[in-house]
Amino acid sequence: MLVKTFGSAVFGVNALTITIEVSVGGGNKYHIVGLPDNAIKESLRRIESAIQTAGLRMPRQKIVVNLAPADIRKEGSSYDLPIAIAILAASGQLEQKDLHQYFIMGELSLDGGLQPIKGALPIAIQGRSAGFKGFILPLDNSREAAIVNELEVYGMSNLQQVIAFFNNKQTFEPVVVKTRELFEENVNQYEHDFADVKGQENIKRALEIAAAGGHNLILIGPPGAGKTMLAKRLPTILPPLNLHEALETTKIHSVAGKLTAAGSLMTERPYRSPHHTISDMALVGGGAYPQPGEISLAHNGVLFLDELPEFKRSVLEVMRQPLEDRQVTISRSRSSVEYPASFMLIASMNPCPCGFYNHPDKTCICGPGMVQKYLSKISGPLLDRIDLHVEVTPVHFNDLSSITEGERSASIRARVIMARELQNIRFKANSALHCNAQRERLAASAAAELIVRQSLASGGQIGGFGTNNLPRW
């Protein structure tokens, strides 16, 4: 007997409908075809144990499972549940009249429990687009998938519940998430605030300019000057995510499996801070089965690279194209996938190996050659993509001991939002542009053009912000 169930495969941040065809007939062998990976090939062992734990029987006949379309490679253990349901229906142990109305995805444990899957949100979006009535998946992914309206989402804990659902032996209520209310309630709930930062008013101003225009920025200063502390608070002054950006960001984290069971819609701009030992692939994404990297996880948010010269040069160079194009394309022999990567790059570094070049109180022990060699670890083309170069000096003791609270992030954010609104008006003719950093050239006043002309004539760096005393790049 032939039975069909429906699931989905995720490619990039989008999904494709997959038809799971199961035929049970004469013989006693199991076959899975349709370009499955090893995790899918092993699924029948998990399925057999789960079915027996549920008090049902695994057919001792020839079972052929086809994952269509057969020319697309499928991966992961999330096909366990739709295969198990199709086997039970094909062997007459489960009603099959409603199977065609539902997407079914989930990994089975040996006792029949359902384990969470990756990419539940893009799968739910595909299910709605394909006209399915509902989506049955593990309970831990239910709130994530329920963001999608006009699709009934049922979170199940085990195989027994799914069987009871299709056999009409138990009534289940779909999970409901009021997306807009959730989005409005949780927006701007940040742990950090600029009010915690003592002094550094000029650096705060530079970060405000960067946030207003969406500019990349590098902080250059000695250890203990507050570079990391300042960078962590940058997301708190960025404009809030709109609903479209929140859904786009949530899709990427869903595909990467970074959402928690209690989480659903991401309402805060992401902040990613990878260690300097990160590999090229982990930063930009990729692998045998491509996954988003750190720069895509920072989409619509901030990517902070602390101690920039300590990163491998090859790692830094692979960022050049994403910084320019705001997306990553990963090509393989059979296919290619694209991940969005529109982020603000914030980097920090010491001005020399010992960290005290140009320090007001401490003496640098590095020779001139060592300083230049250290700075040359960062290529010119990468620096050209960083608009603001900011010198950070140590905070004076009087500022540190002050009991006066600094300006709060909310006040700074209000000015940033106002600046972004002016840019929206400026770029209203081009919907793809949202801030100054996305524009290759802006019209400037005569006074501004004079400053740029003088800077170029003296061999200076356009976009420099208080770095006149540092060695030339």
Coordinates of C-alpha atoms in Angstrom, one line a residue, residues 99-341:
L99 CA -2.6 13.3 6.1
H100 CA -2.5 15.4 2.9
Q101 CA -3.6 18.5 4.8
Y102 CA -0.6 18.7 7.2
F103 CA 3.2 19.3 7.1
I104 CA 4.8 16.8 9.5
M105 CA 8.3 17.1 10.8
G106 CA 10.2 15.9 13.9
E107 CA 13.0 13.7 15.2
L108 CA 12.1 10.5 17.1
S109 CA 13.9 9.2 20.1
L110 CA 13.8 5.5 20.9
D111 CA 11.0 5.9 23.4
G112 CA 8.8 7.8 20.9
G113 CA 9.6 11.3 22.2
L114 CA 9.9 14.1 19.8
Q115 CA 13.1 16.1 19.7
P116 CA 13.3 19.7 18.3
I117 CA 14.3 20.4 14.7
K118 CA 16.0 23.2 12.9
G119 CA 14.3 25.7 10.6
A120 CA 10.7 25.3 11.9
L121 CA 9.9 28.9 11.0
P122 CA 10.8 28.8 7.3
I123 CA 9.1 25.4 7.1
A124 CA 5.9 26.9 8.5
I125 CA 6.1 29.7 6.0
Q126 CA 6.5 27.2 3.2
G127 CA 3.6 25.2 4.6
R128 CA 1.3 28.2 4.5
S129 CA 2.4 29.2 1.0
A130 CA 1.8 25.6 -0.3
G131 CA -1.8 25.7 1.0
F132 CA -1.5 23.2 3.9
K133 CA -4.0 23.4 6.7
G134 CA -1.6 22.7 9.6
F135 CA 1.9 21.8 10.8
I136 CA 2.6 19.0 13.3
L137 CA 6.0 19.3 14.9
P138 CA 7.8 18.9 18.3
L139 CA 6.4 20.9 21.2
D140 CA 9.7 22.7 21.6
N141 CA 9.4 24.3 18.2
S142 CA 5.7 25.1 18.4
R143 CA 5.9 28.7 19.4
E144 CA 8.5 29.4 16.8
A145 CA 6.3 28.0 14.0
A146 CA 3.1 29.6 15.4
I147 CA 4.5 33.0 14.4
V148 CA 3.1 32.2 11.0
N149 CA -0.6 33.1 10.9
E150 CA -3.3 31.2 8.8
L151 CA -1.6 27.9 9.6
E152 CA -2.7 25.6 12.5
V153 CA 0.4 24.6 14.5
Y154 CA 0.2 21.6 16.8
G155 CA 3.1 21.0 19.1
M156 CA 3.4 17.3 20.1
S157 CA 5.5 15.7 22.8
N158 CA 5.6 12.1 21.4
L159 CA 4.6 9.7 18.7
Q160 CA 1.6 8.5 20.6
Q161 CA 0.0 12.0 20.6
V162 CA 0.5 12.3 16.8
I163 CA -1.2 8.9 16.3
A164 CA -4.1 9.9 18.6
F165 CA -4.5 13.2 16.6
F166 CA -4.9 11.4 13.2
N167 CA -7.0 8.6 14.7
N168 CA -9.3 11.2 16.2
K169 CA -8.9 9.7 19.7
Q170 CA -7.8 12.9 21.3
T171 CA -8.5 16.6 20.6
F172 CA -5.6 19.0 20.4
E173 CA -5.7 22.8 20.4
P174 CA -3.4 24.6 18.0
V175 CA -0.7 26.8 19.5
V176 CA -1.5 30.5 19.1
V177 CA 1.1 33.3 19.2
K178 CA -0.2 36.9 18.8
T179 CA 2.8 38.0 16.8
R180 CA 2.2 41.8 16.8
E181 CA 1.4 41.9 20.5
L182 CA 4.5 39.8 21.3
F183 CA 6.6 42.1 19.1
E184 CA 5.3 45.3 20.7
E185 CA 5.7 43.9 24.3
N186 CA 9.3 42.7 24.1
V187 CA 10.9 45.4 22.0
N188 CA 14.0 47.2 23.4
Q189 CA 14.4 44.9 26.4
Y190 CA 18.2 45.3 26.7
E191 CA 20.4 44.2 29.6
H192 CA 23.0 47.0 29.1
D193 CA 22.7 50.8 29.0
F194 CA 25.0 53.6 28.1
A195 CA 24.2 55.2 31.4
D196 CA 26.7 52.7 32.9
V197 CA 29.6 54.2 30.9
K198 CA 31.6 56.9 32.8
G199 CA 33.2 59.5 30.7
Q200 CA 34.1 58.8 27.0
E201 CA 31.7 61.3 25.7
N202 CA 33.5 61.7 22.4
I203 CA 33.4 57.9 21.9
K204 CA 29.7 57.8 22.7
R205 CA 29.2 60.5 20.1
A206 CA 31.1 58.5 17.5
L207 CA 29.0 55.4 18.3
E208 CA 25.9 57.5 17.9
I209 CA 27.0 58.7 14.5
A210 CA 27.8 55.1 13.5
A211 CA 24.4 54.0 14.7
A212 CA 22.6 56.8 12.9
G213 CA 24.2 56.1 9.5
G214 CA 24.7 52.3 9.9
H215 CA 28.5 52.8 9.6
N216 CA 31.2 50.2 10.4
L217 CA 33.5 51.4 13.1
I218 CA 36.8 50.4 14.7
L219 CA 37.9 51.4 18.3
I220 CA 41.6 51.7 18.8
G221 CA 43.0 52.1 22.3
P222 CA 44.9 50.5 25.2
P223 CA 43.6 47.7 27.4
G224 CA 41.1 48.8 30.0
A225 CA 39.9 51.9 28.1
G226 CA 36.3 50.5 27.8
K227 CA 36.3 49.4 24.1
T228 CA 34.3 46.2 24.7
M229 CA 32.0 47.8 27.2
L230 CA 31.1 50.5 24.7
A231 CA 30.6 48.0 21.9
K232 CA 28.2 45.8 23.9
R233 CA 26.0 48.9 24.3
L234 CA 25.8 49.8 20.7
P235 CA 22.6 47.7 20.0
T236 CA 20.8 49.6 22.7
I237 CA 20.9 52.8 20.7
L238 CA 20.0 51.3 17.3
P239 CA 16.5 51.8 16.0
P240 CA 14.1 49.0 17.0
L241 CA 13.6 46.1 14.6
N242 CA 10.5 46.4 12.5
L243 CA 8.3 43.4 12.1
H244 CA 9.8 42.4 8.8
E245 CA 13.3 42.6 10.1
A246 CA 12.3 40.6 13.2
L247 CA 10.9 37.8 11.1
E248 CA 13.9 37.8 8.8
T249 CA 16.3 37.7 11.7
T250 CA 14.3 34.9 13.4
K251 CA 14.4 32.8 10.3
I252 CA 18.2 32.8 10.2
H253 CA 18.4 31.8 13.9
S254 CA 15.7 29.2 13.4
V255 CA 17.8 27.6 10.5
A256 CA 20.9 27.6 12.7
G257 CA 18.9 26.1 15.7
K258 CA 19.7 29.0 17.9
L259 CA 16.1 29.7 19.2
T260 CA 15.1 28.4 22.6
A261 CA 12.0 26.3 23.3
A262 CA 10.4 29.3 25.1
G263 CA 11.4 31.7 22.4
S264 CA 9.5 32.6 19.2
L265 CA 10.0 36.0 17.6
M266 CA 13.3 37.9 18.0
T267 CA 12.6 41.5 19.0
E268 CA 16.1 42.7 19.8
R269 CA 18.9 43.3 17.3
P270 CA 21.4 40.5 17.5
Y271 CA 24.9 41.0 18.9
R272 CA 27.5 38.5 18.0
S273 CA 31.0 38.5 19.4
P274 CA 33.0 35.5 18.0
H275 CA 36.4 34.5 19.5
H276 CA 39.5 35.4 17.5
T277 CA 40.2 31.7 16.9
I278 CA 37.1 31.3 14.7
S279 CA 37.5 29.6 11.4
D280 CA 36.6 31.1 8.0
M281 CA 33.6 28.7 7.6
A282 CA 32.2 29.5 11.1
L283 CA 32.4 33.2 10.4
V284 CA 30.8 33.3 6.9
G285 CA 28.9 30.0 6.9
G286 CA 29.2 26.9 4.9
G287 CA 30.0 23.2 5.5
A288 CA 29.1 20.0 3.6
Y289 CA 25.5 21.0 4.4
P290 CA 25.6 24.8 4.5
Q291 CA 24.7 26.6 7.7
P292 CA 24.6 30.3 8.4
G293 CA 27.8 31.7 10.0
E294 CA 28.3 34.5 12.5
I295 CA 28.0 37.3 10.0
S296 CA 24.5 36.0 9.0
L297 CA 23.5 35.5 12.7
A298 CA 24.4 39.2 13.1
H299 CA 22.0 40.2 10.3
N300 CA 20.1 43.4 11.2
G301 CA 22.4 43.7 14.2
V302 CA 26.0 44.1 15.3
L303 CA 29.1 41.9 14.7
F304 CA 31.8 42.7 17.2
L305 CA 35.4 41.5 16.6
D306 CA 37.5 42.1 19.7
E307 CA 41.3 42.3 19.2
L308 CA 41.0 42.5 15.4
P309 CA 44.7 41.8 14.6
E310 CA 44.5 38.5 16.4
F311 CA 42.1 37.1 13.9
K312 CA 43.6 35.0 11.1
R313 CA 44.1 37.1 8.0
S314 CA 42.2 34.7 5.9
V315 CA 39.2 35.0 8.3
L316 CA 39.2 38.8 8.0
E317 CA 39.6 38.7 4.2
V318 CA 36.5 36.6 3.6
M319 CA 34.4 39.4 5.1
R320 CA 35.2 41.8 2.4
Q321 CA 32.6 40.6 -0.1
P322 CA 29.8 40.3 2.5
L323 CA 30.5 43.8 3.8
E324 CA 30.1 45.1 0.3
D325 CA 27.2 43.1 -0.9
R326 CA 25.4 42.5 2.5
Q327 CA 24.8 38.9 1.7
V328 CA 26.8 35.6 1.5
T329 CA 26.6 33.2 -1.4
I330 CA 27.8 29.6 -0.6
S331 CA 28.3 27.5 -3.8
R332 CA 28.5 23.8 -4.0
S333 CA 28.7 21.4 -6.9
R334 CA 25.0 20.6 -6.8
S335 CA 23.6 23.9 -5.6
S336 CA 24.2 27.3 -4.0
V337 CA 22.5 29.0 -1.1
E338 CA 22.4 32.6 -0.1
Y339 CA 22.3 34.0 3.5
P340 CA 21.6 37.7 4.2
A341 CA 24.4 39.5 6.0

